[in-house]
Coordinates of C-alpha atoms in Angstrom, one line a residue:
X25 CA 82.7 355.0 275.7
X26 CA 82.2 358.1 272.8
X27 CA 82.7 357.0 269.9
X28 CA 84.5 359.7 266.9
X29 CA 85.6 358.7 263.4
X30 CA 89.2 358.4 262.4
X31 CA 91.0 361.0 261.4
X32 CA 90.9 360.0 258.1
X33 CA 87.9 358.2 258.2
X34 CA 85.9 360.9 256.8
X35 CA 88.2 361.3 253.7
X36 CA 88.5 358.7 250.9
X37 CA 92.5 360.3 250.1
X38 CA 94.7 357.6 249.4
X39 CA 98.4 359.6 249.9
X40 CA 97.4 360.8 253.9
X41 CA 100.1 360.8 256.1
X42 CA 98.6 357.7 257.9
X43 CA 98.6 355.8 255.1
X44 CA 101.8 356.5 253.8
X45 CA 103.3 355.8 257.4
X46 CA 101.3 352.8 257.3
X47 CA 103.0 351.3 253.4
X48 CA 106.2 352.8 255.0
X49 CA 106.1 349.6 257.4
X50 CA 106.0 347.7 253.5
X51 CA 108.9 349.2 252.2
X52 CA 110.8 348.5 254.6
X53 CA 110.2 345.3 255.8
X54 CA 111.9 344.4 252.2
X55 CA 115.2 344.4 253.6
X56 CA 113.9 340.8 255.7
X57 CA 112.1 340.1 252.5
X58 CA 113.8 340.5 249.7
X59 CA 117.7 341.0 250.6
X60 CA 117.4 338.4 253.7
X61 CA 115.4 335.3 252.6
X62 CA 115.5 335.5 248.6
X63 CA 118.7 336.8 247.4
X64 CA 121.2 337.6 249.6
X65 CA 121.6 335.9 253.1
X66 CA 120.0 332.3 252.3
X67 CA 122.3 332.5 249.1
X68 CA 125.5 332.9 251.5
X69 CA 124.7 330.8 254.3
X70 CA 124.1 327.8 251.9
X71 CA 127.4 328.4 250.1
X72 CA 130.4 325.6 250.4
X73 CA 132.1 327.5 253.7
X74 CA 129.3 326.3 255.3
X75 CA 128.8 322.8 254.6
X76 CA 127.4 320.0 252.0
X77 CA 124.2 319.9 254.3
X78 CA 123.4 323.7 254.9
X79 CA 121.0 323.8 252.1
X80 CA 118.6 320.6 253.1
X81 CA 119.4 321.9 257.1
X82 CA 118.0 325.2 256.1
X83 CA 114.7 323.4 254.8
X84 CA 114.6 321.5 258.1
X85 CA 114.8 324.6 260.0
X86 CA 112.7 327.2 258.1
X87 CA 109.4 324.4 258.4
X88 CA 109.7 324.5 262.1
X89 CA 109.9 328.3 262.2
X90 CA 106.4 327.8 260.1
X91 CA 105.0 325.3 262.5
X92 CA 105.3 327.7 264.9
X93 CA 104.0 330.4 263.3
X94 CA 101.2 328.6 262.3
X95 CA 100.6 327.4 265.9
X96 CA 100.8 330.6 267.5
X97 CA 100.0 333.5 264.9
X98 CA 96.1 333.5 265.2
X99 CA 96.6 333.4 269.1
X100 CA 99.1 336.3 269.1
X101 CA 96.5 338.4 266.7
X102 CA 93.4 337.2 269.0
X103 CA 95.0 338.5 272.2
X104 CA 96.6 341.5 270.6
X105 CA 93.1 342.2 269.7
X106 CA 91.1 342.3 272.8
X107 CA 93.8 344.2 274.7
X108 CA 93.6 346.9 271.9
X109 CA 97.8 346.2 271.9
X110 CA 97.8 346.1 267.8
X111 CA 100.9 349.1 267.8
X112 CA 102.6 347.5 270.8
X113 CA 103.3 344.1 269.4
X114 CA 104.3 345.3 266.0
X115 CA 106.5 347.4 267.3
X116 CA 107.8 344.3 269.8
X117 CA 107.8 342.1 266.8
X118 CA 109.4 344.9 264.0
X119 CA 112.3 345.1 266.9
X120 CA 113.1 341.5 267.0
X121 CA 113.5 341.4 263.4
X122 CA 115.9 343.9 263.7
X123 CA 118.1 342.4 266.4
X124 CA 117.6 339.3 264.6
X125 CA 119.0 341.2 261.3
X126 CA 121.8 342.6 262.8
X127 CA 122.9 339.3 264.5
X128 CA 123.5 338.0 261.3
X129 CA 126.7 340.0 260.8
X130 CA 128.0 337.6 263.4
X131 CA 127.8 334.5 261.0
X132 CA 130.9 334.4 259.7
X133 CA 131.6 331.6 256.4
X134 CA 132.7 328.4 258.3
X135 CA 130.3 325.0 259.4
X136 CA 130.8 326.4 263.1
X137 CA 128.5 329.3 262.1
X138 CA 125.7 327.7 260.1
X139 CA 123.5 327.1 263.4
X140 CA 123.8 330.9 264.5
X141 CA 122.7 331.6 261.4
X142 CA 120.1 329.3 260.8
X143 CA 118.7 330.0 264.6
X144 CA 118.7 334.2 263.7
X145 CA 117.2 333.3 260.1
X146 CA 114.4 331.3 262.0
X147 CA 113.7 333.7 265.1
X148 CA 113.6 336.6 262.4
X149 CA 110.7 334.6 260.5
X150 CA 108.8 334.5 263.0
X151 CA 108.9 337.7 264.7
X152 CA 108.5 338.9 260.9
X153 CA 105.3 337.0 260.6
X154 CA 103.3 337.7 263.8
X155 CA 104.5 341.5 262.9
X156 CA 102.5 340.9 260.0
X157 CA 99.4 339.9 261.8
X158 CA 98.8 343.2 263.9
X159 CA 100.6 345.1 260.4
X160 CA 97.8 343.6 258.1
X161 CA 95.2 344.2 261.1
X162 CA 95.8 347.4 260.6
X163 CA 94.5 348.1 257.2
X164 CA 90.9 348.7 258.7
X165 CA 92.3 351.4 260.6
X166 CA 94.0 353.4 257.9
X167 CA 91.5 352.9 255.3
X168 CA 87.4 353.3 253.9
X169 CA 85.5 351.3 252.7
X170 CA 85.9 353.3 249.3
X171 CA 89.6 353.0 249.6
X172 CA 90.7 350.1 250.4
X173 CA 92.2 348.4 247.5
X174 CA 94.3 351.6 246.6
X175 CA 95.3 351.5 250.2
X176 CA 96.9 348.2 250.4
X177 CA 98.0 348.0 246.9
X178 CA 100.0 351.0 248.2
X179 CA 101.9 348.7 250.8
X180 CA 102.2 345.9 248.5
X181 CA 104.1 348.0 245.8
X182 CA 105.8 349.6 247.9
X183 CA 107.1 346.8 249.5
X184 CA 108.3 345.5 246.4
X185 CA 109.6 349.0 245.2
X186 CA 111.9 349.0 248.3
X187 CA 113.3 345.2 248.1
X188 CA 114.5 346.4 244.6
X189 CA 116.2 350.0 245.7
X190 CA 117.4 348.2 248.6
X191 CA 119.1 345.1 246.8
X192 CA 120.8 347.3 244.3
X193 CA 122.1 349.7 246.5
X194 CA 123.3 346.3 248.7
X195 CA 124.5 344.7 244.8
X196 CA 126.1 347.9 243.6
X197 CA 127.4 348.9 246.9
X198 CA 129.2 345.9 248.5
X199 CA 128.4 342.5 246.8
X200 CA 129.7 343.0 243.1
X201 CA 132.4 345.6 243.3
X202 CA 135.8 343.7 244.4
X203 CA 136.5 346.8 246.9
X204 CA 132.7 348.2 247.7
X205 CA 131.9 351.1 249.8
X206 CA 134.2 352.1 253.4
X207 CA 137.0 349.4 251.5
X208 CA 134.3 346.3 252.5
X209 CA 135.6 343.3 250.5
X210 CA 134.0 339.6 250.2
X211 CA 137.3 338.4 252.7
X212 CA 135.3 336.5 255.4
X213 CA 131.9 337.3 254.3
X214 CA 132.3 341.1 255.2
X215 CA 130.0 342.1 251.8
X216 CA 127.3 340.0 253.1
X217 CA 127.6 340.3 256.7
X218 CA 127.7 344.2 256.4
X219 CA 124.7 344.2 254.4
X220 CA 123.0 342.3 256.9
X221 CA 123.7 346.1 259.4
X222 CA 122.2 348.2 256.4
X223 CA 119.0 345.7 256.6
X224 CA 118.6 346.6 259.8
X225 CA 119.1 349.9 259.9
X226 CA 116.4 349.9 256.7
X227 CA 113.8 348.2 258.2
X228 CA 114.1 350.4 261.5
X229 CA 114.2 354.1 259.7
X230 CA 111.0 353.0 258.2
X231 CA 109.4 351.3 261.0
X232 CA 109.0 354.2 262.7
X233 CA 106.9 356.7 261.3
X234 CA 103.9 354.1 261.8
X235 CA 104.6 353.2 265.4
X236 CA 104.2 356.8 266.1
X237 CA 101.2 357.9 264.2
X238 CA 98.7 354.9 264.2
X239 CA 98.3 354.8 268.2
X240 CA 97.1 352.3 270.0
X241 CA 93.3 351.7 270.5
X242 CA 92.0 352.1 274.5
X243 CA 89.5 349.9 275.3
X244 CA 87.6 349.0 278.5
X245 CA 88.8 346.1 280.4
X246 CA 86.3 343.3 279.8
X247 CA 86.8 340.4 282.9
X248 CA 85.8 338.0 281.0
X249 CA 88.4 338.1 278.6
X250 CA 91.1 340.3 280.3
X251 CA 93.3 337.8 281.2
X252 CA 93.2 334.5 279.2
X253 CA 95.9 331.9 279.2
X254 CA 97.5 329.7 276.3
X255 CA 94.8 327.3 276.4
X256 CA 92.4 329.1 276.8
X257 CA 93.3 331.7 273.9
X258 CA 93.1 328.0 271.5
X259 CA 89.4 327.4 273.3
X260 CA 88.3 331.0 271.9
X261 CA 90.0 331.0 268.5
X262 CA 87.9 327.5 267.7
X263 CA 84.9 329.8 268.6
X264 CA 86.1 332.1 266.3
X265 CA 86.6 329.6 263.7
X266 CA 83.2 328.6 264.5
X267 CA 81.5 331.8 265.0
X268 CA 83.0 332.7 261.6
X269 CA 81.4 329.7 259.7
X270 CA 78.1 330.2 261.8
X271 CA 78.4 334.4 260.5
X272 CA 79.3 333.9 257.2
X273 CA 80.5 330.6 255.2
X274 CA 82.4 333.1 253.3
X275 CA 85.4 334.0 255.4
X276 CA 86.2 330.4 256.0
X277 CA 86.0 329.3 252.5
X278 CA 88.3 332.3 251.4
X279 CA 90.7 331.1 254.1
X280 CA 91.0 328.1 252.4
X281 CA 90.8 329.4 248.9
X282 CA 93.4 332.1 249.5
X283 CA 95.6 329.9 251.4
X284 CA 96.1 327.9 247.9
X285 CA 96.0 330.4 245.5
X286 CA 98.7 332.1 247.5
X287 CA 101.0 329.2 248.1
X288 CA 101.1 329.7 244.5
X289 CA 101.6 333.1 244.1
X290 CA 104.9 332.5 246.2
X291 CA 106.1 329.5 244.1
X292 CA 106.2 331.8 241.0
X293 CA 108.9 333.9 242.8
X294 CA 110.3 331.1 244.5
X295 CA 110.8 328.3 241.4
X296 CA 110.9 331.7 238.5
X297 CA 115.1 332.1 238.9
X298 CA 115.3 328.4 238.9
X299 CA 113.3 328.1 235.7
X300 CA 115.5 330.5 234.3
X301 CA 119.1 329.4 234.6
X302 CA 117.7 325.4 234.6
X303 CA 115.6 325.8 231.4
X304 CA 116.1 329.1 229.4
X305 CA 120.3 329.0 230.7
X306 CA 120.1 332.5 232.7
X307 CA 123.3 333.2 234.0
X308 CA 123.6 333.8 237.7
X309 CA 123.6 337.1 236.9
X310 CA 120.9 337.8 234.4
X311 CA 118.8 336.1 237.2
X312 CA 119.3 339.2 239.4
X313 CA 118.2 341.4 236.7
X314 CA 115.7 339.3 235.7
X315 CA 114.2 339.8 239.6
X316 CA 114.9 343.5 239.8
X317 CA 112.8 344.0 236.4
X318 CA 110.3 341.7 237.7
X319 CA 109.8 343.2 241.2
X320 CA 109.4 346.5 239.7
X321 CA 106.8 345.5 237.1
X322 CA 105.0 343.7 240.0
X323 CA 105.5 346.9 242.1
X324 CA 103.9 349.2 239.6
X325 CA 101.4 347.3 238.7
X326 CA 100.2 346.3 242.3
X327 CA 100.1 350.0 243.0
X328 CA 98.3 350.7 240.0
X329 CA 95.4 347.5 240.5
X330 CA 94.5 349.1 243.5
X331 CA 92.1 351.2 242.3
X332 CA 90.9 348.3 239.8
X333 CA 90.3 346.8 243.4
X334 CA 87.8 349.6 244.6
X335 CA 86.4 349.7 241.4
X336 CA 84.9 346.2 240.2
X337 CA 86.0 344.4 243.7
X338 CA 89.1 342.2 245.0
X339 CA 87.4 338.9 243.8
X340 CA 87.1 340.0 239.9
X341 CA 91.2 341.4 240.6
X342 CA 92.1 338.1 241.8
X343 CA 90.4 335.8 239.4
X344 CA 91.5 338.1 236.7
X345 CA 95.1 337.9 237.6
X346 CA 94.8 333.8 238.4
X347 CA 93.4 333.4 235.1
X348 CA 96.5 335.7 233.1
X349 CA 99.2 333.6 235.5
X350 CA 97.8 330.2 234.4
X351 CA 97.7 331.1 230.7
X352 CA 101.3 332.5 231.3
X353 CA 102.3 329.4 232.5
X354 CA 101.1 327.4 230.2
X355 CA 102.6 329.5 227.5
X356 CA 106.1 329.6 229.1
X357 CA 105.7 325.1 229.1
X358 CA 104.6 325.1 225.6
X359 CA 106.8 327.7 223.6
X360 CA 109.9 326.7 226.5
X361 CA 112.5 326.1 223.1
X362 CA 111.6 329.8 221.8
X363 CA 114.5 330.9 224.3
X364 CA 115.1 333.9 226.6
X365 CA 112.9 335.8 225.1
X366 CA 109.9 333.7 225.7
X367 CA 110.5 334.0 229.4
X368 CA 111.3 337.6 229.3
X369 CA 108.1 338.1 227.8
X370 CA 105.8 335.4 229.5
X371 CA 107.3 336.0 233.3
X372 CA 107.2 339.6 233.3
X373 CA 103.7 339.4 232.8
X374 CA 103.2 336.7 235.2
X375 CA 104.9 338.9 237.6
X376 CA 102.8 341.9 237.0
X377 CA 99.9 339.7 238.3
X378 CA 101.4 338.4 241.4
X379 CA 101.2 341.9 243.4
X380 CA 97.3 342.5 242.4
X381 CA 96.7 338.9 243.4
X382 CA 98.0 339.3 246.6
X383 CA 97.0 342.6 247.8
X384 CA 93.6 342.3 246.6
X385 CA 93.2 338.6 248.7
X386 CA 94.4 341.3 251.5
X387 CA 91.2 343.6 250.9
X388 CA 89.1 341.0 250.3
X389 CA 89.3 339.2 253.5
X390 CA 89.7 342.9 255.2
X391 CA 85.8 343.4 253.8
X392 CA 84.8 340.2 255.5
X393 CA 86.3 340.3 258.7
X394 CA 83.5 341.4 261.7
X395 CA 85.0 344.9 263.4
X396 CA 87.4 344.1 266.0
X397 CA 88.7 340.4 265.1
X398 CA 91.1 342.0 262.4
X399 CA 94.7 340.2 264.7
X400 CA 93.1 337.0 265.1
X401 CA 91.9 336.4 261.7
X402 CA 94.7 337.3 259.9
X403 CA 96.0 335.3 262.3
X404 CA 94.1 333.0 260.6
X405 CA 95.1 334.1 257.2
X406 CA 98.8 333.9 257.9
X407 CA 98.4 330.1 259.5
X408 CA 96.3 328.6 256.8
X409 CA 98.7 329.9 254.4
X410 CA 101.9 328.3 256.3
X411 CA 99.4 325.1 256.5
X412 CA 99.9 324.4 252.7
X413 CA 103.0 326.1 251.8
X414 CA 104.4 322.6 251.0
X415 CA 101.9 322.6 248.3
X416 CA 104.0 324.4 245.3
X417 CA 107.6 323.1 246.0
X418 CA 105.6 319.8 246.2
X419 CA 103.5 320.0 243.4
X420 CA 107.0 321.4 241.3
X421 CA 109.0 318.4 242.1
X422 CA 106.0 316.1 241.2
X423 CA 105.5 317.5 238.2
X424 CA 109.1 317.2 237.1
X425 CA 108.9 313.5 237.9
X426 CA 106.0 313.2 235.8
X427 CA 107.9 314.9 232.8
X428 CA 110.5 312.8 233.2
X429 CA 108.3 308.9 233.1
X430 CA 106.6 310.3 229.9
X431 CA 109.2 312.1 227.9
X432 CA 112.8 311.1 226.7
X433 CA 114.3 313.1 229.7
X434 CA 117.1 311.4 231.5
X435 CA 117.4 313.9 234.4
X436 CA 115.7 316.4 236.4
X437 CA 117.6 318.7 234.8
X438 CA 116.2 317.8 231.3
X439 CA 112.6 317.7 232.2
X440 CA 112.8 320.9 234.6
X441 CA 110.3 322.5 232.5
X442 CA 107.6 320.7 233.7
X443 CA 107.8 322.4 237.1
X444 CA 105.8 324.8 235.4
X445 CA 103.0 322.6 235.6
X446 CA 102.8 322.0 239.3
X447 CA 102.7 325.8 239.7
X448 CA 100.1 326.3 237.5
X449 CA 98.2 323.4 239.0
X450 CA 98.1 325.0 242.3
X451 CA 96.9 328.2 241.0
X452 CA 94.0 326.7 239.1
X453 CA 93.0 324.5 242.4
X454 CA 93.2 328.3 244.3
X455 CA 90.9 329.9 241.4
X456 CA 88.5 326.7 241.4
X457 CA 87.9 327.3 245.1
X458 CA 88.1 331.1 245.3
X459 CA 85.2 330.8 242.3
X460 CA 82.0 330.2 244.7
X461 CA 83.3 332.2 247.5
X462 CA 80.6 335.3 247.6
X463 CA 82.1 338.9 247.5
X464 CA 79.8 341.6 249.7
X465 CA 80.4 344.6 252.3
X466 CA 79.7 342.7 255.6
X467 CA 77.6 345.1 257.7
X468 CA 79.8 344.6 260.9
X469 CA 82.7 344.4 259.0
X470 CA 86.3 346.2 260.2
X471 CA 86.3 348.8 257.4
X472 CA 82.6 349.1 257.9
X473 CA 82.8 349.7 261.5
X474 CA 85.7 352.1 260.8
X475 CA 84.4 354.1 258.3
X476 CA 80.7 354.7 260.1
X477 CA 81.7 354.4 263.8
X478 CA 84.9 353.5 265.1
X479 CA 86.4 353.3 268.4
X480 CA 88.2 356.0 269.9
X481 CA 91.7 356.2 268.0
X482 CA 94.6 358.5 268.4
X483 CA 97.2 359.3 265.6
X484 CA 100.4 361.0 266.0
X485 CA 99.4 364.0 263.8
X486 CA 99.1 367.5 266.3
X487 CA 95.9 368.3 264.3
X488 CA 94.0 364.9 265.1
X489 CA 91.3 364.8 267.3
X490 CA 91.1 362.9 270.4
X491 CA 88.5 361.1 272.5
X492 CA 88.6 359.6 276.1
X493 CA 86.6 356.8 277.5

């Protein structure tokens, strides 16, 4: 088989087409993201028309979606890699979240609907998260070496960048006005349930520019590993997971490291609106603003840490912004009676750090992973971060318990604050095992492998070069 560089391998440009069609897959993937599991759709479907149990129900079902990802994602991203399918399944996976999306204008506000709507909620987590695998996989082929962080700091923001434009034109459109846009009113849910269309229209429009310009790889068909079943699929993944130990302690360790640190990252955004109205007495409202402002910040500044990333390395990024969040934390459980305004200061910083946390943990483990294992070990990446996601919720309620055996709190409600402390605890656990994990260029590294000699690759660009086996 010839061998040519990429495209764009040659070039160290961050704004190339590929890349842009590549972040493009970011931005819109928000509608799932942000309007769908965070604000808008969970919100509805645990409302009163649906039940006094919806809300624990919910829990129930979302942890079994994640067993199942967990299960299967590294297999999914080990076979998509050896048939060279990466395109192929995203663009299987990005469909079912859109189907699944648009099913959810069928759950109308009554107990009889809350198991269609759990069941589409479910099915579109998953296919979201193995669409993630071959998505993230993909970062070795639209990027150097040199580029890297800039690259996926460009996806991260602009995932974040889109949630917000998306949920306000959702808010502003059909949620708070009493008659929105085409007469949709909140009568049956219509407000919701039509934004649950727009979502997937959204994440479709911008699907598709990089499922037709970052092709498929072709590969030669190896008998050996052309057709593997189920099993068999688990046999080789524990070789991976041994082969990668056996490389390179590294990679494993990160897993683990990254899997905590990021478990915390997502407990920021997932206990910050509850701080707020429980502690500092946000309105339901000035919550929403509150996460617009703080998605933005985290937008601009993830977009702007990625070339801190190419510069001084992802592990310095991530320590750094571990390191600001805890002292944010702390800050926000000390100086809790200053108000709103301590909040509004403390957690907009916080948030700025979340993004470059996250997308640098992307790069890093990009820079270890051996050229043509990038599906299966992000695989990896997504399952051990499903394996501890009980870790900040857990950690949260703990730590309220705590607060309320050693202070004069009565309630939960009274010693809320000291959630703060069970987030913070599992982003200093995170940084204490992130701290000995060794940062370097691997030599057979994906980005490495792309940048110097990469396998034949096709992009949908007229002017791109071509090469046959």
């Amino acid at each position: 088989m010839t061998s040519t560089p990429l495209p764009w391998a040659s070039k160290d440009r961050t704004l190339t087409w590929p890349v842009i069609a590549w972040s493009l897959w970011d931005w819109g993937s928000a509608a799932f993201n942000a309007v769908i599991t965070t604000f808008v759709f969970t919100v509805y479907l645990t409302s009163d028309p649906f039940g006094p149990e919806a809300e624990r129900t919910l829990g129930w079902v979302l942890a079994g979606a994640g067993f199942l990802i967990a299960l299967f994602a590294p297999v999914t991203g080990q076979r998509a890699d050896r048939a060279g399918r990466r395109t192929l399944w995203l663009a299987v996976n990005t469909v079912l979240v859109i189907l699944a999306s648009a099913g959810l204008f069928f759950v109308l506000p009554a107990p009889e609907y809350l198991w269609l709507g759990l069941a589409l909620l479910a099915g579109g987590n998953i296919a979201f998260e193995f669409a993630g695998v071959n998505y993230n996989a993909m970062l070795a082929d639209v990027s150097t070496p040199r580029n890297v962080g800039r690259v996926s700091g460009l996806g991260w923001g602009m995932g974040y960048l889109g949630g917000i434009v998306l949920l306000l034109v959702v808010y502003l459109g059909f949620i708070e006005p009493d008659v929105g846009l085409f007469g949709v009113t909140a009568e049956d849910g219509l407000d919701v349930r039509i934004s649950m269309l727009l979502c997937a229209v959204w994440t479709l429009a911008f699907s598709i520019p990089v499922l037709l310009t970052v092709r498929d790889r072709r590969r030669r068909s190896d008998p050996t590993t052309a057709r593997v079943g189920l099993i068999g699929s688990y046999k080789l993944l524990w070789r991976t997971v041994v082969d990668l130990w056996n490389r390179d302690h590294n990679t494993v360790y990160f897993l683990l490291a990254s899997a905590v640190f990021r478990d915390g990252l997502a407990g920021v955004f997932t206990f910050g609106g509850v701080i707020a109205a429980g502690v500092f007495g946000f309105s339901p409202g000035d919550v929403i603003i509150f996460g617009v402002v703080a998605n933005v910040v985290a937008g601009i500044a993830t977009i702007l840490a990625g070339r801190l990333d190419d510069a001084i390395g992802p592990k310095r990024v991530i320590m750094a912004a571990l390191i600001s969040m805890v002292v944010m934390g702390l800050l926000i459980f000390f100086l809790h009676d200053g108000g709103r305004t301590v909040f509004w200061t403390c957690g907009l910083v916080l948030a700025a750090f979340v993004g470059p946390a996250q997308s640098a943990s992307r790069t890093f483990l990009a820079r270890l992973i051996p050229a043509g294992r990038e599906g299966e070990v992000f695989g990896l990446y997504a399952t051990t971060g499903r394996a501890v996601s009980f870790l900040a919720p857990a950690m949260f309620s703990v730590a309220i318990s705590v607060g309320i055996a050693t202070t004069d709190a009565a309630t939960s409600d009274e010693a809320q604050y000291w959630g703060i402390l069970g987030i913070v605890l599992v982003l200093v656990v995170g940084l204490g095992l992130l701290w000995p994990v060794k940062p370097h260029d691997h030599a057979e590294s994906a980005l490495g492998e792309a940048a110097v000699d990469a396998e034949p690759h096709e992009t949908g660009r007229p002017s791109g070069p071509t090469s046959d086996s």
